[in-house]
GROMACS .gro file of N, CA, C and O in nm:
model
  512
    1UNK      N    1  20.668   2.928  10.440
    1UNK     CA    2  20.542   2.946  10.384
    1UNK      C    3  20.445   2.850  10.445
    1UNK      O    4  20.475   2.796  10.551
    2UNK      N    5  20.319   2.822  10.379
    2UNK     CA    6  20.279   2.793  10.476
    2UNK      C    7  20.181   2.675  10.364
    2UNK      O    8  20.185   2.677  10.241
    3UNK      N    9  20.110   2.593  10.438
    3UNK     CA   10  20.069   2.484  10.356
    3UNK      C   11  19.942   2.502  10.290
    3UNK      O   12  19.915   2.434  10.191
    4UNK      N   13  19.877   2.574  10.328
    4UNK     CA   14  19.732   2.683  10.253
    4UNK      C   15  19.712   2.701  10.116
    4UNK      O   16  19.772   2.802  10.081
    5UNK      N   17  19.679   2.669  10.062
    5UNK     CA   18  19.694   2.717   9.899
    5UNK      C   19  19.647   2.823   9.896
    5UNK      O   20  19.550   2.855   9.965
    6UNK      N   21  19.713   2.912   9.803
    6UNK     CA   22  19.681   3.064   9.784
    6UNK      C   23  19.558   3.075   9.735
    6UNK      O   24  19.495   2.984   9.681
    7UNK      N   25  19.511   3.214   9.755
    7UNK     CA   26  19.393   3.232   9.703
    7UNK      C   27  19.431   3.341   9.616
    7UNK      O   28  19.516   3.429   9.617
    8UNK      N   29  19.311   3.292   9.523
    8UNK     CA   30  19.329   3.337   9.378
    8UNK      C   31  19.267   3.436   9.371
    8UNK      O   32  19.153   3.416   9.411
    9UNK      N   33  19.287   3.561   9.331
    9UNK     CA   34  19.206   3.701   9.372
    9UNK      C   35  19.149   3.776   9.226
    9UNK      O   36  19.225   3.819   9.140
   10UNK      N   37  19.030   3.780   9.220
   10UNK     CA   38  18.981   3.800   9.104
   10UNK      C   39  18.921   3.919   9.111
   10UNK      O   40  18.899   3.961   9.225
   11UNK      N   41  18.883   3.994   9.006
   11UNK     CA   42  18.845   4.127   8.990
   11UNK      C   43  18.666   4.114   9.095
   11UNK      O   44  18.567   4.042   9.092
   12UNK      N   45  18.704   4.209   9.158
   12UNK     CA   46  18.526   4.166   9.204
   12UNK      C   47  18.439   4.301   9.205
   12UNK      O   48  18.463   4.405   9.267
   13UNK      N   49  18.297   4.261   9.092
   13UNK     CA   50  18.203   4.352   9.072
   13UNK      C   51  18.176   4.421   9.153
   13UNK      O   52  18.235   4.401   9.259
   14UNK      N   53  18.118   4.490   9.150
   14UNK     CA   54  18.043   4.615   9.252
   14UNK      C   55  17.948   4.545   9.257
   14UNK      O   56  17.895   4.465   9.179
   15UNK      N   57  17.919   4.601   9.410
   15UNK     CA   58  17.815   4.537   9.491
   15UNK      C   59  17.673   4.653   9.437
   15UNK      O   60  17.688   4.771   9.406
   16UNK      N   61  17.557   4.586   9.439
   16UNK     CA   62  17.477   4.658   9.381
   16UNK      C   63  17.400   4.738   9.531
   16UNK      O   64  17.389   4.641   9.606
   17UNK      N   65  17.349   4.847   9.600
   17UNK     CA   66  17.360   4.838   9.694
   17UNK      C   67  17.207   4.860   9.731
   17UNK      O   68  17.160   4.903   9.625
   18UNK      N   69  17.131   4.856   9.799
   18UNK     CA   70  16.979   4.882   9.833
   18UNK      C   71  16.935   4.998   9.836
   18UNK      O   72  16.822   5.034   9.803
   19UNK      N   73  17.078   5.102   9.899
   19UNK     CA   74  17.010   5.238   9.927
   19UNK      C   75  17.074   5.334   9.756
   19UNK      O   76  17.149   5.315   9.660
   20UNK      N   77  16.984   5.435   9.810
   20UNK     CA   78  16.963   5.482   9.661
   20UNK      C   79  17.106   5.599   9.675
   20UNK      O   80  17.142   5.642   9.784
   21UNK      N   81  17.195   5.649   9.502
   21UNK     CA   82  17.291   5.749   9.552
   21UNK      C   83  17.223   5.848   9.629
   21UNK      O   84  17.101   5.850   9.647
   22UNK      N   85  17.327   5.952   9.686
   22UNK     CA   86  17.345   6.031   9.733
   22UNK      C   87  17.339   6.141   9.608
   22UNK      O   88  17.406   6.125   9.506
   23UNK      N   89  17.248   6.256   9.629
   23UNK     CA   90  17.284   6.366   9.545
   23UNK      C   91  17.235   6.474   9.596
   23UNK      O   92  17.148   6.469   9.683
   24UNK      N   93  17.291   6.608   9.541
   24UNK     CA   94  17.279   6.675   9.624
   24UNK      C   95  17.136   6.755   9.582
   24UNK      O   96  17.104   6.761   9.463
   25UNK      N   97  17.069   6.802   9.664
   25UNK     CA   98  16.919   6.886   9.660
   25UNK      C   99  16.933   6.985   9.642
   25UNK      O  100  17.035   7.039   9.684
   26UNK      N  101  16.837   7.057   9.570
   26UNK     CA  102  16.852   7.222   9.578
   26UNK      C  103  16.705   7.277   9.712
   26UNK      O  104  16.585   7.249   9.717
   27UNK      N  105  16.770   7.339   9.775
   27UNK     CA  106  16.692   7.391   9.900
   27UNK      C  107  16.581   7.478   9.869
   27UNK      O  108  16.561   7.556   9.776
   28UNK      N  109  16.500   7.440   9.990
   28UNK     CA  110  16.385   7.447   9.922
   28UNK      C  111  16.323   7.583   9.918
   28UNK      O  112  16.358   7.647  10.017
   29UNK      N  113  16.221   7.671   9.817
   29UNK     CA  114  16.203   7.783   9.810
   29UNK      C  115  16.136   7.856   9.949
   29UNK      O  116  16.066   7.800  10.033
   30UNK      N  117  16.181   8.014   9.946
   30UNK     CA  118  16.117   8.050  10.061
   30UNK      C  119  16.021   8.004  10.057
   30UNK      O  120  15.984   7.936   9.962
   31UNK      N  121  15.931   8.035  10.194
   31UNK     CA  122  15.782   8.033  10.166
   31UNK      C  123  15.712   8.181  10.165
   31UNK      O  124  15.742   8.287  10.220
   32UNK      N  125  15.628   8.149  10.095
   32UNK     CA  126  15.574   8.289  10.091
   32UNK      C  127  15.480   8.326  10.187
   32UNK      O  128  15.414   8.254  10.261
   33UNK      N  129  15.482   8.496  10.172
   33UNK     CA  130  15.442   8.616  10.269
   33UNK      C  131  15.301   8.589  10.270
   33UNK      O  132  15.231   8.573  10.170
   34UNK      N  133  15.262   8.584  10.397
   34UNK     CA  134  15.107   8.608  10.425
   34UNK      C  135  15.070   8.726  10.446
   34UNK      O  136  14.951   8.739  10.476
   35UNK      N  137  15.154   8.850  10.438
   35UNK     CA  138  15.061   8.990  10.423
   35UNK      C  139  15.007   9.017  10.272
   35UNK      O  140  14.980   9.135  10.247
   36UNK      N  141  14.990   8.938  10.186
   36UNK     CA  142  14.901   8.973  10.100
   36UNK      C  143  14.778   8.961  10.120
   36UNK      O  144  14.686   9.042  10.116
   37UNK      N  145  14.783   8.818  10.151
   37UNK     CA  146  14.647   8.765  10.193
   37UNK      C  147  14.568   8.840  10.295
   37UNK      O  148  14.445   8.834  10.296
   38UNK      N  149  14.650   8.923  10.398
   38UNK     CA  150  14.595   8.974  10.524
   38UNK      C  151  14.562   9.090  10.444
   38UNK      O  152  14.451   9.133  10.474
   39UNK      N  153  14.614   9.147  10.362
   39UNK     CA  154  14.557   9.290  10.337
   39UNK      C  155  14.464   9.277  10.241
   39UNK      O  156  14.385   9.370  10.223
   40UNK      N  157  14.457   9.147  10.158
   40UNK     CA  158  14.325   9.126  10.073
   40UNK      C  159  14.197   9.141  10.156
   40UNK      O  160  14.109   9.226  10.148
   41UNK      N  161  14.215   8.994  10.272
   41UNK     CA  162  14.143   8.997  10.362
   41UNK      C  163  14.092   9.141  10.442
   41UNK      O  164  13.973   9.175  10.441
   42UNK      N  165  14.145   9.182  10.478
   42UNK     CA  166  14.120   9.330  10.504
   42UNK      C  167  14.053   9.427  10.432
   42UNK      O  168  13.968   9.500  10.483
   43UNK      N  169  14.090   9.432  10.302
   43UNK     CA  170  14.043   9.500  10.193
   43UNK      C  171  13.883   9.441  10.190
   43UNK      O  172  13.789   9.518  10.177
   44UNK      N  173  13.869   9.324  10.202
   44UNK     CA  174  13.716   9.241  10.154
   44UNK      C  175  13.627   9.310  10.280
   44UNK      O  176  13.510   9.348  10.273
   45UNK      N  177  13.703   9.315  10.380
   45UNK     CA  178  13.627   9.284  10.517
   45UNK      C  179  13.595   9.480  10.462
   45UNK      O  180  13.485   9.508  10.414
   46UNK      N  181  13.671   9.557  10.473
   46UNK     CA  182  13.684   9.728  10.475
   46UNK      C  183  13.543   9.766  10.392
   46UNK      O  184  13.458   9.837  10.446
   47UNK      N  185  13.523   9.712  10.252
   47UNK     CA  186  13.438   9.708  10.125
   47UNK      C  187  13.328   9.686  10.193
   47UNK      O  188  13.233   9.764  10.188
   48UNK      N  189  13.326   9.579  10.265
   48UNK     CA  190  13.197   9.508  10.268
   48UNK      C  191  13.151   9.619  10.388
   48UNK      O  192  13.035   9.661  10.378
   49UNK      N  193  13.218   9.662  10.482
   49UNK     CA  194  13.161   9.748  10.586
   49UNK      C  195  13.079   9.864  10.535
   49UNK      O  196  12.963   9.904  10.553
   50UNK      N  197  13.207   9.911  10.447
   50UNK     CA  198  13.169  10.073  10.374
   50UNK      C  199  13.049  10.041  10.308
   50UNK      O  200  12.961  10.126  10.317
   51UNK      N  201  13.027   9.951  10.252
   51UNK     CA  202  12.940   9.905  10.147
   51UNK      C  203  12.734   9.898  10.241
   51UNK      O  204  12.624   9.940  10.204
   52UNK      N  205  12.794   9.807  10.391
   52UNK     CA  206  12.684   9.843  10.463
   52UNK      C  207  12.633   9.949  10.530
   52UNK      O  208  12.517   9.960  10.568
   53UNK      N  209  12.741  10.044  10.548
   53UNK     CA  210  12.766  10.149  10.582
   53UNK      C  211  12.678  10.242  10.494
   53UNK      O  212  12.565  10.281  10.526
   54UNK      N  213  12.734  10.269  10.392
   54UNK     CA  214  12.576  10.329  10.264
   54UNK      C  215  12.487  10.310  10.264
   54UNK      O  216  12.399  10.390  10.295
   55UNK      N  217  12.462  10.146  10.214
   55UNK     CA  218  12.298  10.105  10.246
   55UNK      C  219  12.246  10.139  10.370
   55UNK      O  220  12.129  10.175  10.351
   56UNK      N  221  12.269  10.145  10.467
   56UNK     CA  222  12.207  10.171  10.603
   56UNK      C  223  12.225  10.304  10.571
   56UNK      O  224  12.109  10.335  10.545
   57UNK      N  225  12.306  10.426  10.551
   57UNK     CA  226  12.295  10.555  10.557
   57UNK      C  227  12.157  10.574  10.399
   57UNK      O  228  12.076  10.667  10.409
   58UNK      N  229  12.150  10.500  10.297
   58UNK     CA  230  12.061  10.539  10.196
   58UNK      C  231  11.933  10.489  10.233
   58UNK      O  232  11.836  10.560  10.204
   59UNK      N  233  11.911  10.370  10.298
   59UNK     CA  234  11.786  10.378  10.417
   59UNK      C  235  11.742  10.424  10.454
   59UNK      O  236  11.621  10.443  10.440
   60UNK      N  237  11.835  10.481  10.544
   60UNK     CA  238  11.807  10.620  10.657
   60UNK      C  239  11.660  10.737  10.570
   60UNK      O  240  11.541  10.761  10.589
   61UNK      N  241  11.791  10.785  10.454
   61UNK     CA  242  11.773  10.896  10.398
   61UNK      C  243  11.599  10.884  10.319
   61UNK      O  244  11.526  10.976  10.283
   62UNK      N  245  11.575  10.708  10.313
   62UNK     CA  246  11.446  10.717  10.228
   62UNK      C  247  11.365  10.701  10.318
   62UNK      O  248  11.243  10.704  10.303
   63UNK      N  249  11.413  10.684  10.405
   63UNK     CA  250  11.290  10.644  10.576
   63UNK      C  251  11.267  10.829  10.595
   63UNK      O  252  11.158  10.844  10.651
   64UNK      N  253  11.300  10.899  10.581
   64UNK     CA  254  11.278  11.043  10.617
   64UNK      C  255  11.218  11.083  10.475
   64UNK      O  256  11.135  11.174  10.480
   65UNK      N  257  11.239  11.046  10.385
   65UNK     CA  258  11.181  11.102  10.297
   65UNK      C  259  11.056  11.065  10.272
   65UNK      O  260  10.973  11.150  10.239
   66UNK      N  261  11.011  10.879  10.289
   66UNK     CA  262  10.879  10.856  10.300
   66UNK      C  263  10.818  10.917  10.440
   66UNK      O  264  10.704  10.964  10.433
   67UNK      N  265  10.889  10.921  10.576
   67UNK     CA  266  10.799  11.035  10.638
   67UNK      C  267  10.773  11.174  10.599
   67UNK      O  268  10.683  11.221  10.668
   68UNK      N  269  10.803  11.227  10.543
   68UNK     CA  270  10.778  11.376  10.487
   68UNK      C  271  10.675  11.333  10.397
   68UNK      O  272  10.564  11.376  10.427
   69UNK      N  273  10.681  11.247  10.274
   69UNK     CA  274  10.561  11.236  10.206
   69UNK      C  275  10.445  11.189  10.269
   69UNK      O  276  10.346  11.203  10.197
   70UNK      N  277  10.422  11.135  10.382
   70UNK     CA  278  10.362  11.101  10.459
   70UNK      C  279  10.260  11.204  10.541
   70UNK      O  280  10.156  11.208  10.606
   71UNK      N  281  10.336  11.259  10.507
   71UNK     CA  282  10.311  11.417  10.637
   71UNK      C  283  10.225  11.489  10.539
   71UNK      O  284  10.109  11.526  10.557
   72UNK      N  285  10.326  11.511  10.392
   72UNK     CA  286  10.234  11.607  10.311
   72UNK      C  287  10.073  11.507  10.248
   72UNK      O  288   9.976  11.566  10.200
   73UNK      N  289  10.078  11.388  10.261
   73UNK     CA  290   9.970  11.318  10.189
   73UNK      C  291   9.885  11.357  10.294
   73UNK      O  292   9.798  11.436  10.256
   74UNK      N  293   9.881  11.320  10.441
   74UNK     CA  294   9.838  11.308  10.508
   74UNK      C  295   9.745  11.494  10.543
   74UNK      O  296   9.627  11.501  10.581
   75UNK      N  297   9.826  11.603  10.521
   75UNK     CA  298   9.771  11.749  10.524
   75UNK      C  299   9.679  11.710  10.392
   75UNK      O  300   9.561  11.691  10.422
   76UNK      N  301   9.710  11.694  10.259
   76UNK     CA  302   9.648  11.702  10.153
   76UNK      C  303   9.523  11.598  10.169
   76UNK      O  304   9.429  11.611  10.090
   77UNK      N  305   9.517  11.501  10.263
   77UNK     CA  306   9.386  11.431  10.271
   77UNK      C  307   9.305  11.507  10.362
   77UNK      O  308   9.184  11.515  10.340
   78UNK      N  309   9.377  11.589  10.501
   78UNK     CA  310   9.277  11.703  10.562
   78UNK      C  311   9.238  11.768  10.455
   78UNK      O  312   9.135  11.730  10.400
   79UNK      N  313   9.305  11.870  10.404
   79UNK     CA  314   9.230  11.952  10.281
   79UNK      C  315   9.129  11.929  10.250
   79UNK      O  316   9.027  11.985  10.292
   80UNK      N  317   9.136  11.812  10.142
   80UNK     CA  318   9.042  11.773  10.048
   80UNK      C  319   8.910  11.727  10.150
   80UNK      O  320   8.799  11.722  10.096
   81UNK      N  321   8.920  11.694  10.295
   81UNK     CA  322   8.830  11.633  10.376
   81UNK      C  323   8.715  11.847  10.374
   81UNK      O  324   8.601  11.892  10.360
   82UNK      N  325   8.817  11.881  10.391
   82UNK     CA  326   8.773  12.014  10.413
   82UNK      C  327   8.685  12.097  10.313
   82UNK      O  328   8.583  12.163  10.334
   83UNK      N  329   8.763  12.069  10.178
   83UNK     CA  330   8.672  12.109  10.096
   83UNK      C  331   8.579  12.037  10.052
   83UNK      O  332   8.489  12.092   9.988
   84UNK      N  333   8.575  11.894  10.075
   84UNK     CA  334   8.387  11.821  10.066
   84UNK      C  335   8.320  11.876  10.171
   84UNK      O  336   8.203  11.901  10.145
   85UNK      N  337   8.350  11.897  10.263
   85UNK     CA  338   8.257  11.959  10.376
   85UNK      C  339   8.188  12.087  10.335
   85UNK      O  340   8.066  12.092  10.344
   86UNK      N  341   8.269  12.212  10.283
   86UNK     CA  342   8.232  12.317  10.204
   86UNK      C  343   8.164  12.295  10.089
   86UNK      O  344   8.075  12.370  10.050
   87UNK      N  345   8.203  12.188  10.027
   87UNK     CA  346   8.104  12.194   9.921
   87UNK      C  347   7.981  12.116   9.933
   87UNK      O  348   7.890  12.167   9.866
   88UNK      N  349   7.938  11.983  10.012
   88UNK     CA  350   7.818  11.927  10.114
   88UNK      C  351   7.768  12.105  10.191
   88UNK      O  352   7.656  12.129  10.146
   89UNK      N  353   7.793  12.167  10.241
   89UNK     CA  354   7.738  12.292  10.272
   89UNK      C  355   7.680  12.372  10.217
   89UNK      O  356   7.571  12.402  10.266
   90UNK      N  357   7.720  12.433  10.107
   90UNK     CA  358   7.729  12.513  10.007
   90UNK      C  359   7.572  12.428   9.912
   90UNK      O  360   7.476  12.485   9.860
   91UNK      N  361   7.601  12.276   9.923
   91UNK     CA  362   7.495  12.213   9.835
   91UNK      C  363   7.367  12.193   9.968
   91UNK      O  364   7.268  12.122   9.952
   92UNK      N  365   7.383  12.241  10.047
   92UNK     CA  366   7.241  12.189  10.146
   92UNK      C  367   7.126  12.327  10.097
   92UNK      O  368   7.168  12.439  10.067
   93UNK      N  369   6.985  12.289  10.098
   93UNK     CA  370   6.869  12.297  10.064
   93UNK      C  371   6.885  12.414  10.128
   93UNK      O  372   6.907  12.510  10.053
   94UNK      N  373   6.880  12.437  10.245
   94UNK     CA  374   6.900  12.580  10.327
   94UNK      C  375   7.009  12.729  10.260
   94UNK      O  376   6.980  12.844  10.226
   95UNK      N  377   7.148  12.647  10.264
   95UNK     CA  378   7.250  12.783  10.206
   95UNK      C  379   7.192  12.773  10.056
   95UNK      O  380   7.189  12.879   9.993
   96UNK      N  381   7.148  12.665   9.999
   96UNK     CA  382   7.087  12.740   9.849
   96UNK      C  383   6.944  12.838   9.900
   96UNK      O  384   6.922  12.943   9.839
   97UNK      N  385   6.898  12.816   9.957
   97UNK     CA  386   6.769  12.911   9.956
   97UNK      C  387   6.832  13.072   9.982
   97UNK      O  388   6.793  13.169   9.918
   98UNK      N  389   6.925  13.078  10.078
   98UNK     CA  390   7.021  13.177  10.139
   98UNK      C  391   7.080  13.281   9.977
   98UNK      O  392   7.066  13.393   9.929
   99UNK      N  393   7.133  13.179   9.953
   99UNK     CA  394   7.229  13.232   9.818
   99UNK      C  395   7.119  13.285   9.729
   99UNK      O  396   7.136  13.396   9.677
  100UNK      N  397   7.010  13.220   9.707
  100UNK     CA  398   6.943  13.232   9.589
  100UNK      C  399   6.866  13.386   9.623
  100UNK      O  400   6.856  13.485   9.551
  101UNK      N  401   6.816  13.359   9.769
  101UNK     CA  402   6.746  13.554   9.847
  101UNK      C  403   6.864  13.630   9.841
  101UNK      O  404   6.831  13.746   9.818
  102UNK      N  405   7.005  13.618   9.852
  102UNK     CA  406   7.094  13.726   9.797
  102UNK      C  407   7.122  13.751   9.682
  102UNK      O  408   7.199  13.841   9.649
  103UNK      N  409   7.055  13.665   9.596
  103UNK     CA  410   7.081  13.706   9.415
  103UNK      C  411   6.932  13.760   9.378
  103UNK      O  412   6.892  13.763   9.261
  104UNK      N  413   6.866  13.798   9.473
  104UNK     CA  414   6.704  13.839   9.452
  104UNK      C  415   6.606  13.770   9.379
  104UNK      O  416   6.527  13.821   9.301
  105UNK      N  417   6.617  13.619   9.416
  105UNK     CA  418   6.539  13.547   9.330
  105UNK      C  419   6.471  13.520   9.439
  105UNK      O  420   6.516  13.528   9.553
  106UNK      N  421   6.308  13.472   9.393
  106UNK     CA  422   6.178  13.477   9.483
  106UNK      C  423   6.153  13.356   9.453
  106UNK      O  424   6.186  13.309   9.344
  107UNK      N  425   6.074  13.270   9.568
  107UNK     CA  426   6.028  13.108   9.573
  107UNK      C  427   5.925  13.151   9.467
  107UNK      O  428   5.875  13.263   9.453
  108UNK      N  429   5.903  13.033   9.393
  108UNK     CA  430   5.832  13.067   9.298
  108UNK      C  431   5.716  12.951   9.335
  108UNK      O  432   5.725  12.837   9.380
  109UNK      N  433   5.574  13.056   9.285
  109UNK     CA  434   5.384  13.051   9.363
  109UNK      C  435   5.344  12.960   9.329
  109UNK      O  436   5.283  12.885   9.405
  110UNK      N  437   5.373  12.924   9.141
  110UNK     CA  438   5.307  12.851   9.097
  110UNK      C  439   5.385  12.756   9.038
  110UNK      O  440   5.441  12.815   8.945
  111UNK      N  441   5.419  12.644   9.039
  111UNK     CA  442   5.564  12.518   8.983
  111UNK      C  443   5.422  12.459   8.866
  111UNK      O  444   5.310  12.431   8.909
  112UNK      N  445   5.458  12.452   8.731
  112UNK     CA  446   5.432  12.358   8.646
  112UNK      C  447   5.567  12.284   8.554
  112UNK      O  448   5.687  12.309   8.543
  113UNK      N  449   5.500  12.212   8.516
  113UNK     CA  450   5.602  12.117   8.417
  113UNK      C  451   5.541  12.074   8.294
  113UNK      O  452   5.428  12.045   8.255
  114UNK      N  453   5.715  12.082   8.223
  114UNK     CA  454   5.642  12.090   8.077
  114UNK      C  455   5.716  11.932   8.039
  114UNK      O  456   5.826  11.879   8.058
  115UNK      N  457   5.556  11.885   7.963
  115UNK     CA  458   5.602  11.712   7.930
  115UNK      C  459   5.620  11.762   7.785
  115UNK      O  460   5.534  11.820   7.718
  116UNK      N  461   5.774  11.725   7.738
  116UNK     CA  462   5.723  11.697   7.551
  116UNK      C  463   5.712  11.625   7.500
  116UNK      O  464   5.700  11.648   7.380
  117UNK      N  465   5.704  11.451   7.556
  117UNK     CA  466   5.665  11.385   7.484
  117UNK      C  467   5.525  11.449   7.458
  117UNK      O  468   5.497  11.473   7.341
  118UNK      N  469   5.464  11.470   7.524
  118UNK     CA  470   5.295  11.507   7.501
  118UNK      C  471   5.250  11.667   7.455
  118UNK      O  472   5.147  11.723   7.416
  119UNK      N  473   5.383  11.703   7.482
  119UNK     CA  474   5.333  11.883   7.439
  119UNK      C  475   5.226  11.914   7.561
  119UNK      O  476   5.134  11.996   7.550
  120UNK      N  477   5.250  11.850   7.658
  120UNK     CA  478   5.166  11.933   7.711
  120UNK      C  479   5.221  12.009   7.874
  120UNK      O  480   5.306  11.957   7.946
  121UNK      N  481   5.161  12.121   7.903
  121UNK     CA  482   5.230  12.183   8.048
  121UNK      C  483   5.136  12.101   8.154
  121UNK      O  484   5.014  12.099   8.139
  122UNK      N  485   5.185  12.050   8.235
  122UNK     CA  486   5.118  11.975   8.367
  122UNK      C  487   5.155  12.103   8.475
  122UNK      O  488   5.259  12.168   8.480
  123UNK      N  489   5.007  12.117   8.579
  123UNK     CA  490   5.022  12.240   8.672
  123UNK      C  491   4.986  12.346   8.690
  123UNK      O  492   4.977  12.411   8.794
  124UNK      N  493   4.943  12.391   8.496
  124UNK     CA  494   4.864  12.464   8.481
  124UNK      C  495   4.709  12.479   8.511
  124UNK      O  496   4.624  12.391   8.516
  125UNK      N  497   4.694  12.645   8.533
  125UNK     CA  498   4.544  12.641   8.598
  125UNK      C  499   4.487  12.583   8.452
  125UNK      O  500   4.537  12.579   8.340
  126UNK      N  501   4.378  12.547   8.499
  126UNK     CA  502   4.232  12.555   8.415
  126UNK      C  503   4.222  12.679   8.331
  126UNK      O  504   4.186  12.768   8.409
  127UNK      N  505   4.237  12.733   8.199
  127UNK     CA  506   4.146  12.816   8.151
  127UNK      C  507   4.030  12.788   8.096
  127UNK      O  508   4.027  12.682   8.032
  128UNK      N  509   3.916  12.864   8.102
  128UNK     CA  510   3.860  12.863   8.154
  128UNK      C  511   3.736  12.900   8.002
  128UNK      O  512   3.615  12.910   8.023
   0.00000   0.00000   0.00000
């Protein structure tokens, strides 16, 4: 044997250790599908086209319709230009004299006027 004194062997604690246990993970979830998003996206983009698509076609449709009213205002202001002209005609000093020799009425010789404040006829001859 040997001249060493034995060593005395004692229960020895657990070492406390720095790194953390080991356990096991649960893996991690798919990830999710980006064709929703693409067909949302799609869907927004489709809407919004169709959507300009109308307005520009209901545009259209009122741009032709204010030219047509345009057209008819525009005949209906000839007209009416037409019939002041006929009726400025019709009222001149001349076609009344015209009208009045085809209804057999005669310029008349002698013009007096009757005042009532005064009762009296102005124009008349003198009797006498």
């Amino acid at each position: 044997m040997s001249a060493a004194p034995a060593r005395v062997t004692r229960a020895t604690a657990p070492r406390v250790s720095w790194r953390p246990r080991l356990e096991v993970v649960p893996s991690p979830a798919p990830a999710r599908s980006v064709v929703p998003f693409i067909v949302l996206c799609v869907g927004i983009l489709a809407a919004a086209l169709l959507g300009v698509l109308l307005l520009n076609t209901q545009m259209a449709a009122t741009a032709y319709e204010i030219h047509d009213k345009q057209i008819a205002l525009n005949r209906l202001d000839e007209g009416e230009a037409s019939l002041r002209a006929q009726v400025e005609e019709a009222g001149s000093p001349a076609a009344l004299q015209t009208r009045a020799t085809e209804l057999g009425m005669v310029p008349a010789e002698d013009i007096r006027f009757v005042l009532l404040s005064e009762g009296s006829i102005l124009g008349a001859e003198a009797e006498g």
